[in-house]
Short mmCIF file of C-alpha atoms in Angstrom, two decimals:
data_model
loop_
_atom_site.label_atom_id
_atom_site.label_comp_id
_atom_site.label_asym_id
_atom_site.label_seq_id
_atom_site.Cartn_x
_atom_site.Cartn_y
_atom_site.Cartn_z
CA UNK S 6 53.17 51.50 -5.67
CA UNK S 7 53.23 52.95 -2.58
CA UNK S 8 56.06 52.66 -0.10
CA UNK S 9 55.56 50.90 3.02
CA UNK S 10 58.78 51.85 4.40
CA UNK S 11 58.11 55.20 4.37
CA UNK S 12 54.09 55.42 5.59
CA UNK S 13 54.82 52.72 8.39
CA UNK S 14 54.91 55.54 11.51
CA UNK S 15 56.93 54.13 14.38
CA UNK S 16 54.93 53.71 17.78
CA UNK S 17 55.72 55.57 20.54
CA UNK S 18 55.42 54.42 24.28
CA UNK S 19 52.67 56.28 26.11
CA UNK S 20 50.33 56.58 23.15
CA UNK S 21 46.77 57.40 23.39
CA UNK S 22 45.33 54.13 24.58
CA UNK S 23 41.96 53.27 23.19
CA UNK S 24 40.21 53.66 19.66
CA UNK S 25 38.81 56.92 18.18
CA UNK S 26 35.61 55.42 17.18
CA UNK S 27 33.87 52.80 19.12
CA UNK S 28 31.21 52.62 16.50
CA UNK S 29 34.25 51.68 13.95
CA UNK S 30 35.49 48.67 16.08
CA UNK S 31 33.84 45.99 13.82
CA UNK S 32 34.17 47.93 10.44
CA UNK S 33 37.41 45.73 9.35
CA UNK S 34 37.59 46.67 5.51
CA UNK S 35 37.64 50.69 6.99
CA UNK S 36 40.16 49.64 9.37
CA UNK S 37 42.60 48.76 5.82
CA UNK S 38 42.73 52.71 4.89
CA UNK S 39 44.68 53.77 7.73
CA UNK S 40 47.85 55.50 6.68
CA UNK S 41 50.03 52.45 8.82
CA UNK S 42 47.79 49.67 7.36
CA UNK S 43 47.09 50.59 3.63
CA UNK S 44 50.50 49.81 2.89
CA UNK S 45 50.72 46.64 4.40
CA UNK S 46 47.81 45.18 2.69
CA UNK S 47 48.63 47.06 -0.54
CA UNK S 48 51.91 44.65 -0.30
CA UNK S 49 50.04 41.78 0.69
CA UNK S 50 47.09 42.32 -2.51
CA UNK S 51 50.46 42.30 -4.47
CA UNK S 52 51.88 38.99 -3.72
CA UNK S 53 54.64 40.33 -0.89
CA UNK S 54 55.41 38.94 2.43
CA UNK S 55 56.10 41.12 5.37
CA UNK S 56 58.47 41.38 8.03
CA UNK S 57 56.26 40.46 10.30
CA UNK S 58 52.11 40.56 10.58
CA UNK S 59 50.96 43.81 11.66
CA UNK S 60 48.67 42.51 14.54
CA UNK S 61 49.12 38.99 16.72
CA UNK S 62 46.62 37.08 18.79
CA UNK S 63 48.66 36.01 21.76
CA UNK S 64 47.31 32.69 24.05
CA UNK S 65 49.58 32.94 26.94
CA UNK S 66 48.29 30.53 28.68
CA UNK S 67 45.65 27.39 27.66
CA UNK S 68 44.40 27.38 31.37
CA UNK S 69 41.14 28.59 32.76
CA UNK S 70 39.37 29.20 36.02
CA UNK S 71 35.87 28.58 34.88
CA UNK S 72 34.34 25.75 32.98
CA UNK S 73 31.89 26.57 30.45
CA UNK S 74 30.34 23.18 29.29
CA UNK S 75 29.71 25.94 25.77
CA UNK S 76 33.60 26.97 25.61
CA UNK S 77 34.06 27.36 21.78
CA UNK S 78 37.92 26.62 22.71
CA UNK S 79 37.20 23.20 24.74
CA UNK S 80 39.46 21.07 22.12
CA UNK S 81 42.47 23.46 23.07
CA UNK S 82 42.41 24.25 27.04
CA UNK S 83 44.78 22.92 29.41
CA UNK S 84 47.44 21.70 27.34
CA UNK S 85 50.06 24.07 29.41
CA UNK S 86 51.41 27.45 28.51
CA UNK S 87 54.25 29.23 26.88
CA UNK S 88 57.54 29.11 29.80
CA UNK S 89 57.49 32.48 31.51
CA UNK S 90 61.17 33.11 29.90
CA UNK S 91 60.12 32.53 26.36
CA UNK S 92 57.30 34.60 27.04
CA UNK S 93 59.07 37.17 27.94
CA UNK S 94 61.64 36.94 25.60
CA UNK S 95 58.90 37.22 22.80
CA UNK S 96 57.46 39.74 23.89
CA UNK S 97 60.55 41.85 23.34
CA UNK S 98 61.10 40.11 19.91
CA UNK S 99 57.60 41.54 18.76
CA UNK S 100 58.47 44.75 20.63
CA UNK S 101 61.46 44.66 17.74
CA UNK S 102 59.59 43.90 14.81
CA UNK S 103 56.72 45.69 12.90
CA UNK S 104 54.07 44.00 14.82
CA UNK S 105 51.75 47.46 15.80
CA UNK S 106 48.81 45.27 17.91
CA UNK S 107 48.46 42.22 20.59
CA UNK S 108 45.54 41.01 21.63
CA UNK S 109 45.75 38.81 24.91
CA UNK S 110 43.91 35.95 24.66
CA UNK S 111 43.03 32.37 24.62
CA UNK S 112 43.16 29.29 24.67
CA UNK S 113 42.70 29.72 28.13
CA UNK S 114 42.35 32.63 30.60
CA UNK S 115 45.60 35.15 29.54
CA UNK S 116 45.74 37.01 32.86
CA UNK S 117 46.21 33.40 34.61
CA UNK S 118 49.82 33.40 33.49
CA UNK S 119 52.21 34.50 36.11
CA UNK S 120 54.56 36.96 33.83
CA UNK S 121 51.25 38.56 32.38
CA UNK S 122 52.14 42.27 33.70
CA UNK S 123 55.62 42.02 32.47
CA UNK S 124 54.21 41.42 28.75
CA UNK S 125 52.45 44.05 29.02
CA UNK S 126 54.84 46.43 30.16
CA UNK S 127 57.55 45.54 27.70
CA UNK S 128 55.06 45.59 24.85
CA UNK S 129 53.68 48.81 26.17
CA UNK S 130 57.15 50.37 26.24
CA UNK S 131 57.52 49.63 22.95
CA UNK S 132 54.38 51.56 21.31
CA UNK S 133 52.38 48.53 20.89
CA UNK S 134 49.02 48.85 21.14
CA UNK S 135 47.39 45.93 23.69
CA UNK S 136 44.33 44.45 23.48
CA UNK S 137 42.47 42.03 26.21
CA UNK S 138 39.13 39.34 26.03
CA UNK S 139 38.88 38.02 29.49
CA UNK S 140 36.51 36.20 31.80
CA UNK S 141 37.02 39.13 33.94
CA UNK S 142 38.01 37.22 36.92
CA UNK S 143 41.40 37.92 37.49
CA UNK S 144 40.89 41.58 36.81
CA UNK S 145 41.58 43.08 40.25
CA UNK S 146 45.22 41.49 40.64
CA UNK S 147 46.29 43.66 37.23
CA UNK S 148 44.87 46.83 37.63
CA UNK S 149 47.67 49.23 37.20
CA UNK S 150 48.51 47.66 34.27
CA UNK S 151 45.12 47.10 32.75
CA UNK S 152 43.95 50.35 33.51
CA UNK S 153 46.70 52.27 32.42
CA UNK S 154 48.34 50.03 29.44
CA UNK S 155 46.06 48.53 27.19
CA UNK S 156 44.08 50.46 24.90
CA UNK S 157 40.69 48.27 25.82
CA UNK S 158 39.37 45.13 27.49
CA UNK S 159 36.51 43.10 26.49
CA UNK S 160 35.18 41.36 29.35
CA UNK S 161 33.00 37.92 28.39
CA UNK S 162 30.18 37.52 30.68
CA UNK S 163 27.43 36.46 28.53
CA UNK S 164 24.48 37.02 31.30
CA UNK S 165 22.84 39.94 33.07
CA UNK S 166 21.98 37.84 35.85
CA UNK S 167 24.17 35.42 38.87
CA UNK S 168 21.89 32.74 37.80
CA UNK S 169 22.39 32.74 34.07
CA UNK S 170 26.52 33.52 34.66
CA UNK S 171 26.37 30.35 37.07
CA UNK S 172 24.69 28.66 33.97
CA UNK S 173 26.76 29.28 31.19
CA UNK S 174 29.86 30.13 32.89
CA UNK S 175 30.65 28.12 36.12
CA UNK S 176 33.28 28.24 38.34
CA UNK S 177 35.66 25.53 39.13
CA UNK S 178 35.14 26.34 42.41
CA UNK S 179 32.20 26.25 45.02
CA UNK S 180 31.18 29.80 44.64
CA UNK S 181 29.39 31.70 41.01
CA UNK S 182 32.09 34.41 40.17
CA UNK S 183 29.92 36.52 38.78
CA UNK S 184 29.81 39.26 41.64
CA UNK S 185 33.63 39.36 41.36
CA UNK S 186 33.59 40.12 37.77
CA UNK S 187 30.87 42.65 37.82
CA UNK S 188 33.22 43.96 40.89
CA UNK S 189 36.52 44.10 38.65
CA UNK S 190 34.69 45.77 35.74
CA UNK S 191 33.27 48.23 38.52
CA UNK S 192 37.19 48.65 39.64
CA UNK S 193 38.69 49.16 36.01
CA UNK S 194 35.92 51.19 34.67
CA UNK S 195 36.28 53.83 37.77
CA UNK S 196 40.03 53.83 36.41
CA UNK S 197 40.80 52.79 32.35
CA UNK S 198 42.35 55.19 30.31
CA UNK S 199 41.21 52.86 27.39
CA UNK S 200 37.83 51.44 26.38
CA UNK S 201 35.87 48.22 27.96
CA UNK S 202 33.68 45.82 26.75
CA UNK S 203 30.87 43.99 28.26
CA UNK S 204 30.73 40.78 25.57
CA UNK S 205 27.52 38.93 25.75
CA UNK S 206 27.58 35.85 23.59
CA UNK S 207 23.68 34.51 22.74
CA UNK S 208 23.30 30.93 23.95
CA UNK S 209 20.86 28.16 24.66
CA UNK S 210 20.97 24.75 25.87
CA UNK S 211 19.04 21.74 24.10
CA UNK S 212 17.94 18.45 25.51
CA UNK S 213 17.79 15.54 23.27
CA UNK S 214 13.79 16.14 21.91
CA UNK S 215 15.51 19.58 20.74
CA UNK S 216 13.59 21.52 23.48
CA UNK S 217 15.78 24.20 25.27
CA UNK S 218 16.62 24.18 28.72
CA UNK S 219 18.65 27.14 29.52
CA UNK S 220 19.27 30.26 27.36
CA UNK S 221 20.49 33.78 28.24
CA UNK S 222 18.29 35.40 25.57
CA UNK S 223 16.14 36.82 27.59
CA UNK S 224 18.72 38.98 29.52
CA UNK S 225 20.38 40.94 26.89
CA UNK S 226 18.58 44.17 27.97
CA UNK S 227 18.93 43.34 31.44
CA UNK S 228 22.97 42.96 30.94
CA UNK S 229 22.99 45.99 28.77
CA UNK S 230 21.73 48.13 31.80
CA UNK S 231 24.21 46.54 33.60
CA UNK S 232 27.05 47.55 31.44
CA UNK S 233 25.97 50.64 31.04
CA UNK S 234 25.53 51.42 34.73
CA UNK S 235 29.21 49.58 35.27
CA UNK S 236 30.76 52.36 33.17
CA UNK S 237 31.28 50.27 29.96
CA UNK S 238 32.29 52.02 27.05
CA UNK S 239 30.19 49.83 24.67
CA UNK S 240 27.86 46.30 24.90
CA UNK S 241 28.43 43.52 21.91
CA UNK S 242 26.26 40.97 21.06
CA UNK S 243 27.57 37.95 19.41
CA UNK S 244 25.95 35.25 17.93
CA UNK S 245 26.54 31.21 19.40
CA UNK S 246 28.44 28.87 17.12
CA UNK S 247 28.87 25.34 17.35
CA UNK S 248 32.62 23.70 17.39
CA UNK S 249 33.31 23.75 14.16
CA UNK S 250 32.78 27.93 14.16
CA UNK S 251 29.70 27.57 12.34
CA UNK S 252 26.96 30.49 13.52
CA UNK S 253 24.14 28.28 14.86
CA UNK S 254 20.35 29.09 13.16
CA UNK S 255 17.64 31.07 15.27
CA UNK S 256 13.98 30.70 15.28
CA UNK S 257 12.12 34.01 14.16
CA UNK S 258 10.95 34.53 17.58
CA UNK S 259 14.30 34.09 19.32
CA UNK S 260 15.61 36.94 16.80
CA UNK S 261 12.99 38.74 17.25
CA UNK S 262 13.15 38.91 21.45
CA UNK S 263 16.94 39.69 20.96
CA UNK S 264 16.46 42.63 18.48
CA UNK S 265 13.67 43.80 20.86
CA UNK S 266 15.83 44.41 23.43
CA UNK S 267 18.73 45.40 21.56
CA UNK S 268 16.13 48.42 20.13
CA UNK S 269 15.53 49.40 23.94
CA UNK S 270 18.84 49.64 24.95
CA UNK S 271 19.68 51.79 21.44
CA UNK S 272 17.55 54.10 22.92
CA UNK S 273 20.40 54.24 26.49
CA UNK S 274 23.03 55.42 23.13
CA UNK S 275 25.42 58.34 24.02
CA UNK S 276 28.84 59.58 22.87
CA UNK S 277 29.98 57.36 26.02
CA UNK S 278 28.47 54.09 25.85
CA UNK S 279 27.68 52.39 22.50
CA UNK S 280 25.79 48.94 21.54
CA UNK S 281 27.68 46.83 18.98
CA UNK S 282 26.52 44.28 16.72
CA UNK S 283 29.19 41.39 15.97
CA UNK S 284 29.59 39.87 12.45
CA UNK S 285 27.73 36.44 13.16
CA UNK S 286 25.05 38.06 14.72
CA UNK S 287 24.34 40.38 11.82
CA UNK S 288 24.64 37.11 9.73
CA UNK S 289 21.87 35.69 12.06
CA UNK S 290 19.83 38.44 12.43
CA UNK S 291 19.37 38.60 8.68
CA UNK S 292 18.89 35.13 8.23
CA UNK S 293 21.84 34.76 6.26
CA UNK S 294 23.18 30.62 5.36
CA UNK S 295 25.44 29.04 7.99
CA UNK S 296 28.12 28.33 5.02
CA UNK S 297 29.85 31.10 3.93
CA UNK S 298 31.01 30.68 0.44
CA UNK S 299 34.20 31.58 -0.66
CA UNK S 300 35.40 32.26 -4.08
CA UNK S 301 39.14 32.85 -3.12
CA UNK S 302 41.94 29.91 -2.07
CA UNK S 303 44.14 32.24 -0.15
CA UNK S 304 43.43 34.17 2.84
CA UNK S 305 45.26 37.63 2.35
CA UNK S 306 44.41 38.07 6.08
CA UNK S 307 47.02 35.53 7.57
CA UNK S 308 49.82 37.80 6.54
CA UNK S 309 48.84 40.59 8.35
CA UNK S 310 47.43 38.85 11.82
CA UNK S 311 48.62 35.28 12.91
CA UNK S 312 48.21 33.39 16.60
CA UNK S 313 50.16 32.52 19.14
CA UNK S 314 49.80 29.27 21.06
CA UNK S 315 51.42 26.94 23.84
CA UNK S 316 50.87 24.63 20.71
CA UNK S 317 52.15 26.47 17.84
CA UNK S 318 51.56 29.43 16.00
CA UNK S 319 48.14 29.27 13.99
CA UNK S 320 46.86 31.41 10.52
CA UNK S 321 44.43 32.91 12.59
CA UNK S 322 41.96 32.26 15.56
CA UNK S 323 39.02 30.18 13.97
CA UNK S 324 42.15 27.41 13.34
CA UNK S 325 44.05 27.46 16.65
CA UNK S 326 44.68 23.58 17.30
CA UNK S 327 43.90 22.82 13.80
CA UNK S 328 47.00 20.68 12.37
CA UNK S 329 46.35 22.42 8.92
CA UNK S 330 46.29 25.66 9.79
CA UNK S 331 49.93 25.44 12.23
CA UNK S 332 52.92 27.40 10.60
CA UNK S 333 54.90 27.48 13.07
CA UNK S 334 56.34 27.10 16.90
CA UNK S 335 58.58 29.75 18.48
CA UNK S 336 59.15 27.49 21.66
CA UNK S 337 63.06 26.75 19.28
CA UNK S 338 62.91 29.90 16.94
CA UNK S 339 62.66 32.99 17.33
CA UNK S 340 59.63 34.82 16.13
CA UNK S 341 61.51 36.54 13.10
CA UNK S 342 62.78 33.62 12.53
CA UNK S 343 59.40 31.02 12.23
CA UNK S 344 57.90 34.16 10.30
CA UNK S 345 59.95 34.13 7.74
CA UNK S 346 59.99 30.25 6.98
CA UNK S 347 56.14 30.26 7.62
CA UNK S 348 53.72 29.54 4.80
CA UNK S 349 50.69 31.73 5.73
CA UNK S 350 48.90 30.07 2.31
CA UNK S 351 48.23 27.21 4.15
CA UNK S 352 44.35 27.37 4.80
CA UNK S 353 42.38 27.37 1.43
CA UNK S 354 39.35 29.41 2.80
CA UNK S 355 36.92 28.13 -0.58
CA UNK S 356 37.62 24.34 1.52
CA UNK S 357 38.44 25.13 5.13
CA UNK S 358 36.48 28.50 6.25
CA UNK S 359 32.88 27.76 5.11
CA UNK S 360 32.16 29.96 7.87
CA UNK S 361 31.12 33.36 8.55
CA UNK S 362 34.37 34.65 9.05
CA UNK S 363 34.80 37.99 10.18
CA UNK S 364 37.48 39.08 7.63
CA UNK S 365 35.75 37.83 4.51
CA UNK S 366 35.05 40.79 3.59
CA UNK S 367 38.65 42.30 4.09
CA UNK S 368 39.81 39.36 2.20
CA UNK S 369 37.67 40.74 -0.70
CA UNK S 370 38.58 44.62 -0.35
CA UNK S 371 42.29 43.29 -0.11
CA UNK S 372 41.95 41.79 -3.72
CA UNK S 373 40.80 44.84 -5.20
CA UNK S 374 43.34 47.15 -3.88
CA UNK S 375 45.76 46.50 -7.13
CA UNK S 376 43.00 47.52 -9.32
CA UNK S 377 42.76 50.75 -7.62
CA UNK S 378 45.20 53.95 -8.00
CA UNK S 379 46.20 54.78 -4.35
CA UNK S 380 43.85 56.70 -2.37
CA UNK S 381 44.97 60.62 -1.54
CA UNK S 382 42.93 60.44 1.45
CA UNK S 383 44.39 57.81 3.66
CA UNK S 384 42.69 57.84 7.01
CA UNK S 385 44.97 59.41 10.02
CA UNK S 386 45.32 56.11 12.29
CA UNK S 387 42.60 55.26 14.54
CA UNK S 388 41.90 51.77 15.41
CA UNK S 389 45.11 49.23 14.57
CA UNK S 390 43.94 46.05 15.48
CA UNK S 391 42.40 45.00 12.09
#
């Protein structure tokens, strides 16, 4: 069996910030077979715990600036945010375990929370590699850090257009934000040393006969362009899901105008600027059933990421505010210490994840590993947040 004591590198502050391969970003069973995960997940496939997960989903804060009647995280904003001394504190508790990846997230809007940059720093110090989704608007008040600390930041605008962005993504305020966020992208683009995103989500608005009334999909192209003229390092296109995460079906012609324009901007490819097609939308675009079905009752995946709430900590992002899927709270514990009592077999994915779930098929390659006799050809680490 191999030994995950001894293949487990240890990070070092000032790594290489960004992945190798863009085009590998959404290839999660690949992502397994890198000489720091294999061994993880070879423990996991064989009934083990670990120290800790290998990769956290951090929701600093459950506030937002903007107020997207479509927000797939409605049920959970605005129910306050983690105290800026536990915060900190647990940031230098996962600086201390095996944890190799945060992503900053929410829940809310992460760079809201006042003691954002010192996160970042202390988890930066410590070799951890950071990860950002963002509205984009608060941008410009963390740029040192941003730019020169996290190893990418995936912006979600989800329009090509003011109009749409004003649509879909509102402000609380008076004024559309969408010329600041094209503006902060702009700013971090001219001065990343990681990748950045440009995340446009697919949606449409229905009126009681069933008739839309808004919809970006007719601006994909157009926002593509724009991403690629910003300096992005790639352009994902995800596919809308209702509340309960389900992937919501598409007529033929709806796919069809998408793919169209996701052909045309193919065609604006280059080593420096890639187009990226998420899980649900592949699901969609191939006509596949809404429900997922799921032959396993334990998801392998929940030891090796978790989430981080104000709430509680949460099996994984698709159950953050879901009672069920809570194992823990580190607002008395430490982390180490809610880890370790934490039952990540709580969620039985054949019942509860009827989804298309990203990591189904990691769950899948993860049961197989025992079968198989170690690989000789590990992959040198590339991308850690699996």
């Amino acid at each position: 069996m191999p030994d995950r004591t001894s293949a487990q590198p240890v990070a070092q502050p000032g790594a290489a910030l960004g992945t190798l391969f863009v085009e590998r970003n959404l290839d999660l069973v690949g992502k397994l077979y890198q000489r720091s995960v294999y061994p993880g997940a070879f423990d996991v496939a064989s009934g083990k715990r670990l120290s800790s997960p290998l990769v956290v989903d951090l929701d600093p804060t459950t506030v937002c600036d903007l107020a997207c009647p479509e927000c797939i995280s409605s049920q959970v904003l605005h129910h306050g945010q983690i105290g800026k001394d536990r915060i900190v504190r647990l940031a230098h508790e996962l600086a201390e375990s095996e944890v190799r990846a945060v992503i900053l997230i929410g829940g809310g809007e992460p760079l809201l929370h006042r003691s954002i940059g010192e996160i970042i720093e202390v988890l930066h110090g410590a070799g951890i590699q950071l990860g950002l989704v963002t509205n984009g608007t608060q941008i410009h008040r963390h740029i040192d850090h941003l730019s020169t600390m996290l190893s990418w930041v995936r912006v979600s605008v989800d329009a090509g257009s003011a109009g749409t962005f004003q649509t879909f993504r509102p402000s609380r305020g008076k004024h559309s934000a969408f010329p600041q966020v094209i503006d902060n992208m702009r700013l971090l683009a001219s001065r990343k040393q990681g990748r950045l995103g440009y995340s446009f989500l697919l949606m449409q608005r229905f009126d009681e006969d069933g008739k839309v009334t808004a919809s970006n999909y007719d601006e994909v192209y157009q926002a593509g362009v724009l991403a690629r003229e910003i300096g992005c390092d790639y352009f994902e296109v995800k596919a809308m899901l209702d509340e309960d995460h389900y992937t919501v079906n598409q007529s033929a012609g709806d796919i069809e105008l998408v793919e169209t324009q996701v052909a045309r901007l193919r065609e604006l490819q280059d080593d420096s600027f890639h187009i990226l097609h998420s899980s649900n939308w592949q699901a969609v675009r191939r006509g596949s059933d809404p429900v997922q079905p799921k032959d396993y009752r334990t998801c392998a995946v929940t030891e090796l990421r978790t989430t981080i709430t104000p709430t509680g900590v949460f099996v994984c992002p698709y159950h953050r505010g879901n009672p069920k899927g809570r194992i823990g709270d580190i607002s008395q514990t430490t982390f180490a210490e809610m880890w370790s009592a934490a039952d990540t077999t709580v969620i039985d994915p054949s019942e509860d994840c009827r989804f298309v779930c990203a990591r189904h098929a990691t769950n899948q390659e993860i049961a197989l590993l025992p079968e198989r006799p170690a690989p000789d050809d590990l992959d040198d680490d590339f991308d850690p947040f699996i």
